mmCIF file of C-alpha atoms in Angstrom:
data_model
loop_
_atom_site.group_PDB
_atom_site.id
_atom_site.type_symbol
_atom_site.label_atom_id
_atom_site.label_comp_id
_atom_site.label_asym_id
_atom_site.label_seq_id
_atom_site.Cartn_x
_atom_site.Cartn_y
_atom_site.Cartn_z
ATOM 1 C CA UNK A 1 67.058 140.921 167.418
ATOM 2 C CA UNK A 2 67.020 137.987 169.759
ATOM 3 C CA UNK A 3 63.383 137.516 169.195
ATOM 4 C CA UNK A 4 63.867 137.541 165.497
ATOM 5 C CA UNK A 5 66.695 135.098 165.830
ATOM 6 C CA UNK A 6 64.538 132.791 168.003
ATOM 7 C CA UNK A 7 61.624 133.073 165.619
ATOM 8 C CA UNK A 8 63.903 132.217 162.677
ATOM 9 C CA UNK A 9 65.265 129.219 164.584
ATOM 10 C CA UNK A 10 61.755 128.128 165.431
ATOM 11 C CA UNK A 11 60.746 128.380 161.810
ATOM 12 C CA UNK A 12 63.887 126.458 160.845
ATOM 13 C CA UNK A 13 63.108 123.755 163.382
ATOM 14 C CA UNK A 14 59.473 123.600 162.232
ATOM 15 C CA UNK A 15 60.619 123.352 158.610
ATOM 16 C CA UNK A 16 63.110 120.623 159.556
ATOM 17 C CA UNK A 17 60.394 118.774 161.490
ATOM 18 C CA UNK A 18 58.044 119.123 158.541
ATOM 19 C CA UNK A 19 60.780 117.864 156.190
ATOM 20 C CA UNK A 20 61.437 114.937 158.528
ATOM 21 C CA UNK A 21 57.726 114.160 158.634
ATOM 22 C CA UNK A 22 57.554 114.358 154.841
ATOM 23 C CA UNK A 23 60.566 111.983 154.524
ATOM 24 C CA UNK A 24 58.982 109.547 156.994
ATOM 25 C CA UNK A 25 55.706 109.604 155.078
ATOM 26 C CA UNK A 26 57.612 109.062 151.835
ATOM 27 C CA UNK A 27 59.543 106.122 153.373
ATOM 28 C CA UNK A 28 56.310 104.643 154.751
ATOM 29 C CA UNK A 29 54.680 104.973 151.326
ATOM 30 C CA UNK A 30 57.688 103.303 149.670
ATOM 31 C CA UNK A 31 57.585 100.486 152.239
ATOM 32 C CA UNK A 32 53.849 100.019 151.675
ATOM 33 C CA UNK A 33 54.376 99.988 147.901
ATOM 34 C CA UNK A 34 57.173 97.402 148.282
ATOM 35 C CA UNK A 35 54.951 95.246 150.507
ATOM 36 C CA UNK A 36 52.101 95.514 147.987
ATOM 37 C CA UNK A 37 54.466 94.623 145.156
ATOM 38 C CA UNK A 38 55.754 91.614 147.107
ATOM 39 C CA UNK A 39 52.209 90.539 147.975
ATOM 40 C CA UNK A 40 51.180 90.735 144.284
ATOM 41 C CA UNK A 41 54.258 88.776 143.245
ATOM 42 C CA UNK A 42 53.443 86.151 145.863
ATOM 43 C CA UNK A 43 49.841 85.953 144.626
ATOM 44 C CA UNK A 44 51.026 85.667 141.008
ATOM 45 C CA UNK A 45 53.438 82.925 142.024
ATOM 46 C CA UNK A 46 50.667 81.101 143.876
ATOM 47 C CA UNK A 47 48.352 81.499 140.873
ATOM 48 C CA UNK A 48 51.102 80.165 138.612
ATOM 49 C CA UNK A 49 51.662 77.217 140.912
ATOM 50 C CA UNK A 50 47.911 76.585 141.060
ATOM 51 C CA UNK A 51 47.717 76.718 137.255
ATOM 52 C CA UNK A 52 50.633 74.304 136.995
ATOM 53 C CA UNK A 53 48.951 71.913 139.434
ATOM 54 C CA UNK A 54 45.666 72.186 137.526
ATOM 55 C CA UNK A 55 47.438 71.587 134.200
ATOM 56 C CA UNK A 56 49.180 68.497 135.614
ATOM 57 C CA UNK A 57 45.888 67.190 137.034
ATOM 58 C CA UNK A 58 44.213 67.697 133.640
ATOM 59 C CA UNK A 59 47.085 65.927 131.867
ATOM 60 C CA UNK A 60 46.846 62.952 134.258
ATOM 61 C CA UNK A 61 43.048 62.865 133.855
ATOM 62 C CA UNK A 62 43.374 62.927 130.054
ATOM 63 C CA UNK A 63 45.943 60.127 130.212
ATOM 64 C CA UNK A 64 43.674 57.993 132.432
ATOM 65 C CA UNK A 65 40.663 58.636 130.179
ATOM 66 C CA UNK A 66 42.681 57.658 127.098
ATOM 67 C CA UNK A 67 43.883 54.453 128.798
ATOM 68 C CA UNK A 68 40.302 53.597 129.807
ATOM 69 C CA UNK A 69 39.086 54.187 126.236
ATOM 70 C CA UNK A 70 41.864 51.969 124.849
ATOM 71 C CA UNK A 71 41.008 49.220 127.352
ATOM 72 C CA UNK A 72 37.310 49.459 126.438
ATOM 73 C CA UNK A 73 38.180 49.239 122.728
ATOM 74 C CA UNK A 74 40.368 46.191 123.394
ATOM 75 C CA UNK A 75 37.556 44.572 125.399
ATOM 76 C CA UNK A 76 35.086 45.229 122.574
ATOM 77 C CA UNK A 77 37.533 43.700 120.079
ATOM 78 C CA UNK A 78 38.057 40.633 122.290
ATOM 79 C CA UNK A 79 34.299 40.242 122.633
ATOM 80 C CA UNK A 80 33.800 40.561 118.877
ATOM 81 C CA UNK A 81 36.574 38.027 118.244
ATOM 82 C CA UNK A 82 35.051 35.597 120.748
ATOM 83 C CA UNK A 83 31.610 36.045 119.174
ATOM 84 C CA UNK A 84 33.041 35.477 115.703
ATOM 85 C CA UNK A 85 34.857 32.343 116.901
ATOM 86 C CA UNK A 86 31.688 31.025 118.576
ATOM 87 C CA UNK A 87 29.672 31.701 115.412
ATOM 88 C CA UNK A 88 32.296 29.917 113.295
ATOM 89 C CA UNK A 89 32.235 26.971 115.696
ATOM 90 C CA UNK A 90 28.426 26.826 115.573
ATOM 91 C CA UNK A 91 28.495 26.991 111.763
ATOM 92 C CA UNK A 92 31.031 24.160 111.671
ATOM 93 C CA UNK A 93 28.838 22.105 114.016
ATOM 94 C CA UNK A 94 25.783 22.739 111.813
ATOM 95 C CA UNK A 95 27.784 21.743 108.739
ATOM 96 C CA UNK A 96 29.022 18.551 110.457
ATOM 97 C CA UNK A 97 25.463 17.690 111.463
ATOM 98 C CA UNK A 98 24.201 18.339 107.927
ATOM 99 C CA UNK A 99 27.045 16.256 106.459
ATOM 100 C CA UNK A 100 26.362 13.409 108.878
ATOM 101 C CA UNK A 101 22.646 13.551 108.116
ATOM 102 C CA UNK A 102 23.325 13.562 104.361
ATOM 103 C CA UNK A 103 25.676 10.599 104.763
ATOM 104 C CA UNK A 104 23.087 8.720 106.859
ATOM 105 C CA UNK A 105 20.332 9.466 104.338
ATOM 106 C CA UNK A 106 22.595 8.382 101.481
ATOM 107 C CA UNK A 107 23.513 5.179 103.356
ATOM 108 C CA UNK A 108 19.816 4.435 103.958
ATOM 109 C CA UNK A 109 19.050 5.129 100.299
ATOM 110 C CA UNK A 110 21.834 2.819 99.176
ATOM 111 C CA UNK A 111 20.667 0.185 101.647
ATOM 112 C CA UNK A 112 17.129 0.366 100.272
ATOM 113 C CA UNK A 113 18.509 0.294 96.747
ATOM 114 C CA UNK A 114 20.565 -2.833 97.573
ATOM 115 C CA UNK A 115 17.518 -4.359 99.207
ATOM 116 C CA UNK A 116 15.389 -3.600 96.160
ATOM 117 C CA UNK A 117 18.120 -4.915 93.888
ATOM 118 C CA UNK A 118 18.355 -8.084 95.948
ATOM 119 C CA UNK A 119 14.597 -8.573 95.782
ATOM 120 C CA UNK A 120 14.654 -8.023 92.063
ATOM 121 C CA UNK A 121 17.235 -10.771 91.743
ATOM 122 C CA UNK A 122 15.057 -13.068 93.766
ATOM 123 C CA UNK A 123 17.339 -13.456 96.766
ATOM 124 C CA UNK A 124 14.909 -11.717 99.026
ATOM 125 C CA UNK A 125 12.033 -13.828 97.734
ATOM 126 C CA UNK A 126 13.928 -17.006 98.556
ATOM 127 C CA UNK A 127 14.692 -15.864 102.094
ATOM 128 C CA UNK A 128 11.043 -15.065 102.864
ATOM 129 C CA UNK A 129 8.862 -17.897 104.050
ATOM 130 C CA UNK A 130 6.524 -19.118 101.358
ATOM 131 C CA UNK A 131 3.483 -18.061 103.330
ATOM 132 C CA UNK A 132 4.638 -14.400 103.168
ATOM 133 C CA UNK A 133 5.714 -14.283 99.539
ATOM 134 C CA UNK A 134 3.806 -11.848 97.452
ATOM 135 C CA UNK A 135 1.856 -10.461 100.405
ATOM 136 C CA UNK A 136 1.683 -6.697 100.032
ATOM 137 C CA UNK A 137 2.245 -5.721 103.680
ATOM 138 C CA UNK A 138 5.365 -7.726 104.442
ATOM 139 C CA UNK A 139 8.356 -6.587 102.416
ATOM 140 C CA UNK A 140 7.088 -3.060 101.904
ATOM 141 C CA UNK A 141 6.712 -2.628 105.688
ATOM 142 C CA UNK A 142 10.501 -2.360 106.315
ATOM 143 C CA UNK A 143 10.943 0.238 103.561
ATOM 144 C CA UNK A 144 8.000 2.319 104.849
ATOM 145 C CA UNK A 145 9.664 2.378 108.317
ATOM 146 C CA UNK A 146 12.915 3.517 106.705
ATOM 147 C CA UNK A 147 11.195 6.256 104.715
ATOM 148 C CA UNK A 148 9.384 7.466 107.876
ATOM 149 C CA UNK A 149 12.723 7.669 109.697
ATOM 150 C CA UNK A 150 14.215 9.487 106.723
ATOM 151 C CA UNK A 151 11.390 12.060 106.768
ATOM 152 C CA UNK A 152 11.895 12.643 110.510
ATOM 153 C CA UNK A 153 15.645 13.129 110.185
ATOM 154 C CA UNK A 154 15.180 15.504 107.255
ATOM 155 C CA UNK A 155 12.633 17.578 109.156
ATOM 156 C CA UNK A 156 15.075 17.815 112.121
ATOM 157 C CA UNK A 157 17.867 18.968 109.813
ATOM 158 C CA UNK A 158 15.690 21.620 108.221
ATOM 159 C CA UNK A 159 14.840 23.044 111.644
#
């Protein structure tokens, strides 16, 4: 009977030890699962933080690119405005030159007309020495010089 009692106690102790071992394994598995869960949460948090940092970097980059594009557009506009102003200034200078040339040509024409009118009235004939009166080269020489100058100034204007 003692042997049976000892064998039963041994079996009980073995069963208790087995149960204890099973509980320890279960606790170790739960601890491992909790660690794994915590590790995954930490990784997800890090990934979220990384995504947030990347999103912020992209936002800043987009902002900088937009500012650079706006500055380039403003520079192009300034350049176009400056070009337009320079072209307007050059056109005004060409117009002034043309106006001055026209006025000079008109003044020369009127001067020649007055001269011709004066000669027709005989005032020019009286002022010429008698030896030169009626000679073809004398009085027409001054008007041929004027017309040559007129042709030169007109050719410069047309260029």
